[in-house]
Amino acid sequence: MTIEQLSSRFLYMPADGTVDRPILGAVLGDERTLYIDAGNSKRHAAAFRQAVRGRTGVKDEMTALTHWHWDHSFGASADRVPLLAHAKTREALKTQVGLDWSDAAIDERVRQGTEIEFCATYMKKEFGEERGEVDVRLPETTFEGSVTLHLGGATCRIDHVGGVHADDSCFLYIPEDKILFLGDALGPAIYDGPRYYKADDLLRLLEIVREYEAEWLIESHYKPVDAETFWAEMAEFETLAKLAREYGDDEPRIARELVASLGRDLGDGDKEAVAQFGLGSRRARVMR
């Protein structure tokens, strides 16, 4: 595992999809290092933090979580670095404290619908038989809305944005380097049945992203990209979301309009996304 340097004050460890490890970030202040997300295990967190410390020397440290999901939070117990998160993140993590992490227990929670097969599979891969390493830690400090951390020569503003992926999702913005860490906020809902997007929700989040003066944007399970690349890669998806907002769950109509807009046939990924937006529209209608 290696760490990369995006700017003089920002280091990160790339994502590893083989064990569902998200990107971990570190903002290097003159007085304090801020770790962004704790990783999916003590091993994940320790590898990143040791590498960062090897480059920067020992100083005060703290960790902030983007949201509660296991792959972003289960590494927090690797050490006693102060842990900060949104109040909703703490409440969500409280439901994980004290659970049995054996295969049988995880599989039973999947059967009951309180866990999902995707996460169960990758938990087993990351931890192997060492489930005793799972020690869910609760944040000592929480916030509502937004909070700004002063690290010495660098700041980080953490903004609660919510979303269908996790209603505690936060963006973290480092204004000195114009880096915006998005976490998984732009991702689909995963915990209540088949994956889905809600058009209004995604478009709301993209408008929030536009409010930042960001030159680099980081989605946790992808890679850092410059703003031009981010918006170019997001263009087709944003078009789809706008069509889904207009045509609801009429998936054939959305698909036809999307083909006309893009000027090409739809691939399997496009068709899957159309179906996920259609499902989100049906769910939104039922919940009204």
mmCIF file of C-alpha atoms in Angstrom:
data_model
loop_
_atom_site.group_PDB
_atom_site.id
_atom_site.type_symbol
_atom_site.label_atom_id
_atom_site.label_comp_id
_atom_site.label_asym_id
_atom_site.label_seq_id
_atom_site.Cartn_x
_atom_site.Cartn_y
_atom_site.Cartn_z
ATOM 1 C CA MET A 1 0.000 0.000 0.000
ATOM 2 C CA THR A 2 1.356 3.386 -0.990
ATOM 3 C CA ILE A 3 0.392 6.966 -0.278
ATOM 4 C CA GLU A 4 0.203 9.722 -2.850
ATOM 5 C CA GLN A 5 0.651 13.484 -2.529
ATOM 6 C CA LEU A 6 -2.036 15.617 -4.158
ATOM 7 C CA SER A 7 -0.732 18.905 -2.769
ATOM 8 C CA SER A 8 1.819 20.099 -0.251
ATOM 9 C CA ARG A 9 -0.801 19.697 2.474
ATOM 10 C CA PHE A 10 -2.788 16.688 1.300
ATOM 11 C CA LEU A 11 -1.760 13.028 1.257
ATOM 12 C CA TYR A 12 -3.997 10.092 0.405
ATOM 13 C CA MET A 13 -4.003 6.327 0.146
ATOM 14 C CA PRO A 14 -5.762 5.130 -3.034
ATOM 15 C CA ALA A 15 -8.891 3.023 -2.896
ATOM 16 C CA ASP A 16 -8.621 -0.767 -3.092
ATOM 17 C CA GLY A 17 -11.711 -2.380 -4.548
ATOM 18 C CA THR A 18 -10.542 -5.926 -3.827
ATOM 19 C CA VAL A 19 -11.435 -5.467 -0.156
ATOM 20 C CA ASP A 20 -13.694 -2.393 -0.490
ATOM 21 C CA ARG A 21 -11.189 0.024 0.989
ATOM 22 C CA PRO A 22 -12.035 3.674 0.250
ATOM 23 C CA ILE A 23 -9.540 6.477 -0.219
ATOM 24 C CA LEU A 24 -8.129 7.778 3.045
ATOM 25 C CA GLY A 25 -6.955 11.389 3.213
ATOM 26 C CA ALA A 26 -4.698 13.434 5.465
ATOM 27 C CA VAL A 27 -4.667 17.230 5.711
ATOM 28 C CA LEU A 28 -1.266 18.353 6.973
ATOM 29 C CA GLY A 29 -1.588 21.394 9.182
ATOM 30 C CA ASP A 30 1.354 23.013 10.928
ATOM 31 C CA GLU A 31 -0.185 22.183 14.297
ATOM 32 C CA ARG A 32 -2.342 19.142 13.604
ATOM 33 C CA THR A 33 -2.934 16.411 11.028
ATOM 34 C CA LEU A 34 -6.529 15.667 10.119
ATOM 35 C CA TYR A 35 -7.250 12.155 8.879
ATOM 36 C CA ILE A 36 -10.288 11.951 6.607
ATOM 37 C CA ASP A 37 -12.082 8.684 7.289
ATOM 38 C CA ALA A 38 -10.768 5.868 9.443
ATOM 39 C CA GLY A 39 -10.767 3.043 6.915
ATOM 40 C CA ASN A 40 -12.437 -0.339 6.980
ATOM 41 C CA SER A 41 -10.187 -2.028 9.563
ATOM 42 C CA LYS A 42 -7.459 -1.349 12.093
ATOM 43 C CA ARG A 43 -4.972 -2.713 9.574
ATOM 44 C CA HIS A 44 -6.134 -0.270 6.911
ATOM 45 C CA ALA A 45 -6.009 2.723 9.257
ATOM 46 C CA ALA A 46 -2.647 1.780 10.766
ATOM 47 C CA ALA A 47 -0.961 1.368 7.387
ATOM 48 C CA PHE A 48 -2.054 4.820 6.268
ATOM 49 C CA ARG A 49 -1.289 6.604 9.505
ATOM 50 C CA GLN A 50 2.150 5.066 9.858
ATOM 51 C CA ALA A 51 2.986 6.164 6.325
ATOM 52 C CA VAL A 52 1.753 9.709 6.977
ATOM 53 C CA ARG A 53 3.636 9.938 10.264
ATOM 54 C CA GLY A 54 6.771 8.737 8.538
ATOM 55 C CA ARG A 55 6.601 11.727 6.219
ATOM 56 C CA THR A 56 5.453 14.410 8.617
ATOM 57 C CA GLY A 57 6.756 13.495 12.048
ATOM 58 C CA VAL A 58 4.677 13.152 15.192
ATOM 59 C CA LYS A 59 2.186 15.920 15.919
ATOM 60 C CA ASP A 60 -1.336 16.338 17.211
ATOM 61 C CA GLU A 61 -3.849 14.387 15.160
ATOM 62 C CA MET A 62 -7.581 13.902 14.761
ATOM 63 C CA THR A 63 -9.926 11.945 12.504
ATOM 64 C CA ALA A 64 -13.160 13.070 10.840
ATOM 65 C CA LEU A 65 -15.642 10.649 9.272
ATOM 66 C CA THR A 66 -17.528 11.317 6.043
ATOM 67 C CA HIS A 67 -20.332 8.927 7.119
ATOM 68 C CA TRP A 68 -20.948 5.845 9.228
ATOM 69 C CA HIS A 69 -20.603 2.928 6.768
ATOM 70 C CA TRP A 70 -18.231 0.199 7.936
ATOM 71 C CA ASP A 71 -15.600 0.724 5.255
ATOM 72 C CA HIS A 72 -15.120 4.322 6.409
ATOM 73 C CA SER A 73 -15.342 3.841 10.168
ATOM 74 C CA PHE A 74 -14.238 0.411 11.418
ATOM 75 C CA GLY A 75 -10.563 1.434 11.449
ATOM 76 C CA ALA A 76 -11.161 4.159 14.042
ATOM 77 C CA SER A 77 -10.242 1.850 16.912
ATOM 78 C CA ALA A 78 -6.707 1.373 15.526
ATOM 79 C CA ASP A 79 -5.550 4.075 17.957
ATOM 80 C CA ARG A 80 -6.978 6.756 20.224
ATOM 81 C CA VAL A 81 -6.658 9.692 17.853
ATOM 82 C CA PRO A 82 -9.647 11.970 18.665
ATOM 83 C CA LEU A 83 -12.649 11.133 16.492
ATOM 84 C CA LEU A 84 -15.117 13.685 15.108
ATOM 85 C CA ALA A 85 -18.308 13.037 13.151
ATOM 86 C CA HIS A 86 -21.793 14.345 12.523
ATOM 87 C CA ALA A 87 -24.312 13.572 15.266
ATOM 88 C CA LYS A 88 -26.196 11.245 12.895
ATOM 89 C CA THR A 89 -22.997 9.307 12.273
ATOM 90 C CA ARG A 90 -22.605 8.622 15.973
ATOM 91 C CA GLU A 91 -26.216 7.480 16.258
ATOM 92 C CA ALA A 92 -25.797 5.100 13.314
ATOM 93 C CA LEU A 93 -22.565 3.648 14.692
ATOM 94 C CA LYS A 94 -24.231 3.007 18.058
ATOM 95 C CA THR A 95 -26.359 0.364 16.312
ATOM 96 C CA GLN A 96 -23.165 -1.517 15.381
ATOM 97 C CA VAL A 97 -21.577 -1.591 18.836
ATOM 98 C CA GLY A 98 -21.522 -5.001 20.474
ATOM 99 C CA LEU A 99 -22.749 -6.972 17.469
ATOM 100 C CA ASP A 100 -21.509 -10.490 16.793
ATOM 101 C CA TRP A 101 -19.270 -10.491 13.697
ATOM 102 C CA SER A 102 -19.079 -14.230 13.085
ATOM 103 C CA ASP A 103 -20.067 -15.512 9.629
ATOM 104 C CA ALA A 104 -23.287 -16.928 11.031
ATOM 105 C CA ALA A 105 -24.251 -13.663 12.724
ATOM 106 C CA ILE A 106 -23.432 -11.541 9.683
ATOM 107 C CA ASP A 107 -25.348 -13.910 7.415
ATOM 108 C CA GLU A 108 -28.348 -13.767 9.737
ATOM 109 C CA ARG A 109 -28.361 -9.972 9.618
ATOM 110 C CA VAL A 110 -28.291 -10.180 5.818
ATOM 111 C CA ARG A 111 -31.274 -12.526 5.967
ATOM 112 C CA GLN A 112 -33.123 -10.125 8.262
ATOM 113 C CA GLY A 113 -32.297 -7.159 6.042
ATOM 114 C CA THR A 114 -30.203 -5.201 8.551
ATOM 115 C CA GLU A 115 -27.016 -5.922 6.600
ATOM 116 C CA ILE A 116 -26.456 -6.357 2.873
ATOM 117 C CA GLU A 117 -24.682 -9.124 1.001
ATOM 118 C CA PHE A 118 -22.174 -6.764 -0.627
ATOM 119 C CA CYS A 119 -20.888 -5.438 2.693
ATOM 120 C CA ALA A 120 -20.970 -8.872 4.311
ATOM 121 C CA THR A 121 -18.801 -10.312 1.550
ATOM 122 C CA TYR A 122 -16.158 -7.608 1.823
ATOM 123 C CA MET A 123 -16.131 -7.605 5.618
ATOM 124 C CA LYS A 124 -15.264 -11.293 5.486
ATOM 125 C CA LYS A 125 -12.530 -10.631 2.918
ATOM 126 C CA GLU A 126 -10.985 -7.751 4.862
ATOM 127 C CA PHE A 127 -11.064 -9.375 8.285
ATOM 128 C CA GLY A 128 -10.719 -13.048 7.387
ATOM 129 C CA GLU A 129 -11.130 -15.085 10.533
ATOM 130 C CA GLU A 130 -9.906 -12.251 12.776
ATOM 131 C CA ARG A 131 -13.350 -10.861 13.567
ATOM 132 C CA GLY A 132 -12.203 -10.040 17.061
ATOM 133 C CA GLU A 133 -10.513 -7.050 15.417
ATOM 134 C CA VAL A 134 -13.925 -5.486 14.787
ATOM 135 C CA ASP A 135 -14.228 -2.902 17.529
ATOM 136 C CA VAL A 136 -16.724 -0.199 16.611
ATOM 137 C CA ARG A 137 -15.699 3.103 18.134
ATOM 138 C CA LEU A 138 -18.042 6.022 18.717
ATOM 139 C CA PRO A 139 -16.946 9.604 17.996
ATOM 140 C CA GLU A 140 -16.162 11.591 21.128
ATOM 141 C CA THR A 141 -17.128 14.861 19.446
ATOM 142 C CA THR A 142 -20.089 15.527 17.157
ATOM 143 C CA PHE A 143 -21.487 18.499 15.303
ATOM 144 C CA GLU A 144 -24.651 19.604 13.526
ATOM 145 C CA GLY A 145 -24.699 21.459 10.222
ATOM 146 C CA SER A 146 -21.100 22.527 9.620
ATOM 147 C CA VAL A 147 -17.855 22.840 11.520
ATOM 148 C CA THR A 148 -14.490 24.375 10.591
ATOM 149 C CA LEU A 149 -11.269 22.841 11.895
ATOM 150 C CA HIS A 150 -8.182 25.024 12.217
ATOM 151 C CA LEU A 151 -5.080 22.905 11.735
ATOM 152 C CA GLY A 152 -2.403 25.594 11.509
ATOM 153 C CA GLY A 153 -1.823 27.027 8.058
ATOM 154 C CA ALA A 154 -4.703 24.909 6.768
ATOM 155 C CA THR A 155 -8.378 24.580 7.552
ATOM 156 C CA CYS A 156 -11.041 22.028 6.786
ATOM 157 C CA ARG A 157 -14.741 22.827 6.662
ATOM 158 C CA ILE A 158 -17.041 19.863 7.159
ATOM 159 C CA ASP A 159 -20.571 20.302 5.816
ATOM 160 C CA HIS A 160 -23.422 17.898 6.407
ATOM 161 C CA VAL A 161 -25.146 17.278 3.064
ATOM 162 C CA GLY A 162 -27.094 14.033 3.564
ATOM 163 C CA GLY A 163 -28.362 12.063 0.590
ATOM 164 C CA VAL A 164 -29.804 8.656 -0.197
ATOM 165 C CA HIS A 165 -26.470 6.870 0.190
ATOM 166 C CA ALA A 166 -26.335 7.858 3.866
ATOM 167 C CA ASP A 167 -28.270 10.642 5.522
ATOM 168 C CA ASP A 168 -25.255 11.557 7.651
ATOM 169 C CA SER A 169 -23.000 12.131 4.608
ATOM 170 C CA CYS A 170 -20.621 15.097 4.777
ATOM 171 C CA PHE A 171 -18.382 16.968 2.355
ATOM 172 C CA LEU A 172 -14.951 18.069 3.594
ATOM 173 C CA TYR A 173 -13.382 21.122 1.960
ATOM 174 C CA ILE A 174 -9.789 22.314 2.270
ATOM 175 C CA PRO A 175 -9.962 25.897 0.924
ATOM 176 C CA GLU A 176 -6.216 26.573 0.918
ATOM 177 C CA ASP A 177 -5.702 23.788 -1.628
ATOM 178 C CA LYS A 178 -9.215 23.904 -3.120
ATOM 179 C CA ILE A 179 -9.724 20.186 -2.464
ATOM 180 C CA LEU A 180 -13.250 18.836 -1.949
ATOM 181 C CA PHE A 181 -13.582 15.368 -0.422
ATOM 182 C CA LEU A 182 -17.005 14.021 -1.372
ATOM 183 C CA GLY A 183 -16.983 10.697 0.435
ATOM 184 C CA ASP A 184 -19.746 8.452 -0.935
ATOM 185 C CA ALA A 185 -22.435 11.146 -0.917
ATOM 186 C CA LEU A 186 -23.040 10.946 -4.678
ATOM 187 C CA GLY A 187 -23.511 7.182 -4.541
ATOM 188 C CA PRO A 188 -26.771 5.207 -4.612
ATOM 189 C CA ALA A 189 -28.833 4.027 -1.684
ATOM 190 C CA ILE A 190 -27.585 0.561 -0.758
ATOM 191 C CA TYR A 191 -29.190 -0.491 2.518
ATOM 192 C CA ASP A 192 -32.911 -0.696 1.750
ATOM 193 C CA GLY A 193 -33.315 -3.122 -1.117
ATOM 194 C CA PRO A 194 -31.898 -2.933 -4.642
ATOM 195 C CA ARG A 195 -29.629 0.043 -5.268
ATOM 196 C CA TYR A 196 -31.358 3.202 -6.407
ATOM 197 C CA TYR A 197 -30.883 6.911 -7.013
ATOM 198 C CA LYS A 198 -33.361 9.722 -6.504
ATOM 199 C CA ALA A 199 -33.048 12.331 -9.212
ATOM 200 C CA ASP A 200 -33.914 15.330 -7.048
ATOM 201 C CA ASP A 201 -31.425 14.227 -4.412
ATOM 202 C CA LEU A 202 -28.519 13.762 -6.802
ATOM 203 C CA LEU A 203 -29.182 17.060 -8.562
ATOM 204 C CA ARG A 204 -29.392 18.822 -5.191
ATOM 205 C CA LEU A 205 -25.992 17.429 -4.218
ATOM 206 C CA LEU A 206 -24.419 18.447 -7.518
ATOM 207 C CA GLU A 207 -25.644 21.995 -6.997
ATOM 208 C CA ILE A 208 -23.982 21.982 -3.581
ATOM 209 C CA VAL A 209 -20.740 20.747 -5.169
ATOM 210 C CA ARG A 210 -20.864 23.694 -7.573
ATOM 211 C CA GLU A 211 -20.912 26.119 -4.650
ATOM 212 C CA TYR A 212 -17.371 25.174 -3.651
ATOM 213 C CA GLU A 213 -14.338 26.689 -5.304
ATOM 214 C CA ALA A 214 -12.860 23.230 -5.860
ATOM 215 C CA GLU A 215 -9.986 22.421 -8.191
ATOM 216 C CA TRP A 216 -9.740 18.787 -7.069
ATOM 217 C CA LEU A 217 -12.644 16.492 -6.173
ATOM 218 C CA ILE A 218 -12.373 13.120 -4.489
ATOM 219 C CA GLU A 219 -15.001 10.373 -4.426
ATOM 220 C CA SER A 220 -14.025 7.746 -1.903
ATOM 221 C CA HIS A 221 -14.131 4.686 -4.153
ATOM 222 C CA TYR A 222 -12.655 6.340 -7.229
ATOM 223 C CA LYS A 223 -9.635 8.645 -7.449
ATOM 224 C CA PRO A 224 -8.859 12.369 -7.166
ATOM 225 C CA VAL A 225 -9.785 14.212 -10.367
ATOM 226 C CA ASP A 226 -9.464 17.839 -11.383
ATOM 227 C CA ALA A 227 -12.641 19.894 -11.679
ATOM 228 C CA GLU A 228 -12.714 19.814 -15.473
ATOM 229 C CA THR A 229 -12.497 16.024 -15.486
ATOM 230 C CA PHE A 230 -15.059 15.666 -12.720
ATOM 231 C CA TRP A 231 -17.717 17.691 -14.507
ATOM 232 C CA ALA A 232 -16.950 16.066 -17.858
ATOM 233 C CA GLU A 233 -17.360 12.605 -16.308
ATOM 234 C CA MET A 234 -20.493 13.707 -14.447
ATOM 235 C CA ALA A 235 -22.211 15.281 -17.476
ATOM 236 C CA GLU A 236 -23.978 12.179 -18.797
ATOM 237 C CA PHE A 237 -25.048 11.117 -15.323
ATOM 238 C CA GLU A 238 -26.421 14.561 -14.594
ATOM 239 C CA THR A 239 -28.332 14.454 -17.894
ATOM 240 C CA LEU A 240 -29.843 11.134 -16.851
ATOM 241 C CA ALA A 241 -30.864 12.548 -13.478
ATOM 242 C CA LYS A 242 -32.597 15.494 -15.149
ATOM 243 C CA LEU A 243 -34.495 13.137 -17.451
ATOM 244 C CA ALA A 244 -35.492 10.984 -14.475
ATOM 245 C CA ARG A 245 -36.746 14.071 -12.674
ATOM 246 C CA GLU A 246 -38.865 14.938 -15.714
ATOM 247 C CA TYR A 247 -40.187 11.473 -16.611
ATOM 248 C CA GLY A 248 -40.296 9.762 -13.229
ATOM 249 C CA ASP A 249 -40.259 5.971 -13.500
ATOM 250 C CA ASP A 250 -41.050 5.851 -17.232
ATOM 251 C CA GLU A 251 -37.820 4.004 -17.937
ATOM 252 C CA PRO A 252 -38.427 3.416 -21.678
ATOM 253 C CA ARG A 253 -39.019 7.141 -22.164
ATOM 254 C CA ILE A 254 -35.947 8.032 -20.117
ATOM 255 C CA ALA A 255 -33.861 5.595 -22.159
ATOM 256 C CA ARG A 256 -35.094 6.998 -25.467
ATOM 257 C CA GLU A 257 -34.459 10.581 -24.405
ATOM 258 C CA LEU A 258 -31.037 9.653 -23.070
ATOM 259 C CA VAL A 259 -30.049 8.049 -26.393
ATOM 260 C CA ALA A 260 -31.176 11.180 -28.224
ATOM 261 C CA SER A 261 -29.276 13.420 -25.806
ATOM 262 C CA LEU A 262 -26.039 11.419 -25.834
ATOM 263 C CA GLY A 263 -26.099 10.541 -29.498
ATOM 264 C CA ARG A 264 -25.157 6.924 -28.879
ATOM 265 C CA ASP A 265 -26.644 3.602 -27.866
ATOM 266 C CA LEU A 266 -26.865 2.786 -24.174
ATOM 267 C CA GLY A 267 -24.422 0.335 -22.650
ATOM 268 C CA ASP A 268 -25.197 -2.063 -19.832
ATOM 269 C CA GLY A 269 -24.064 0.477 -17.252
ATOM 270 C CA ASP A 270 -26.381 3.114 -18.729
ATOM 271 C CA LYS A 271 -29.327 0.728 -18.661
ATOM 272 C CA GLU A 272 -28.617 -0.220 -15.072
ATOM 273 C CA ALA A 273 -28.488 3.450 -14.081
ATOM 274 C CA VAL A 274 -31.803 4.133 -15.835
ATOM 275 C CA ALA A 275 -33.358 1.286 -13.853
ATOM 276 C CA GLN A 276 -31.884 2.616 -10.599
ATOM 277 C CA PHE A 277 -33.335 6.072 -11.191
ATOM 278 C CA GLY A 278 -36.670 4.512 -12.146
ATOM 279 C CA LEU A 279 -36.719 2.568 -8.890
ATOM 280 C CA GLY A 280 -35.892 5.730 -6.976
ATOM 281 C CA SER A 281 -38.815 7.523 -8.598
ATOM 282 C CA ARG A 282 -41.210 4.691 -7.665
ATOM 283 C CA ARG A 283 -39.970 4.685 -4.093
ATOM 284 C CA ALA A 284 -40.347 8.465 -3.838
ATOM 285 C CA ARG A 285 -43.937 8.238 -5.103
ATOM 286 C CA VAL A 286 -44.848 5.528 -2.602
ATOM 287 C CA MET A 287 -43.374 7.519 0.295
ATOM 288 C CA ARG A 288 -45.421 10.642 -0.453
#
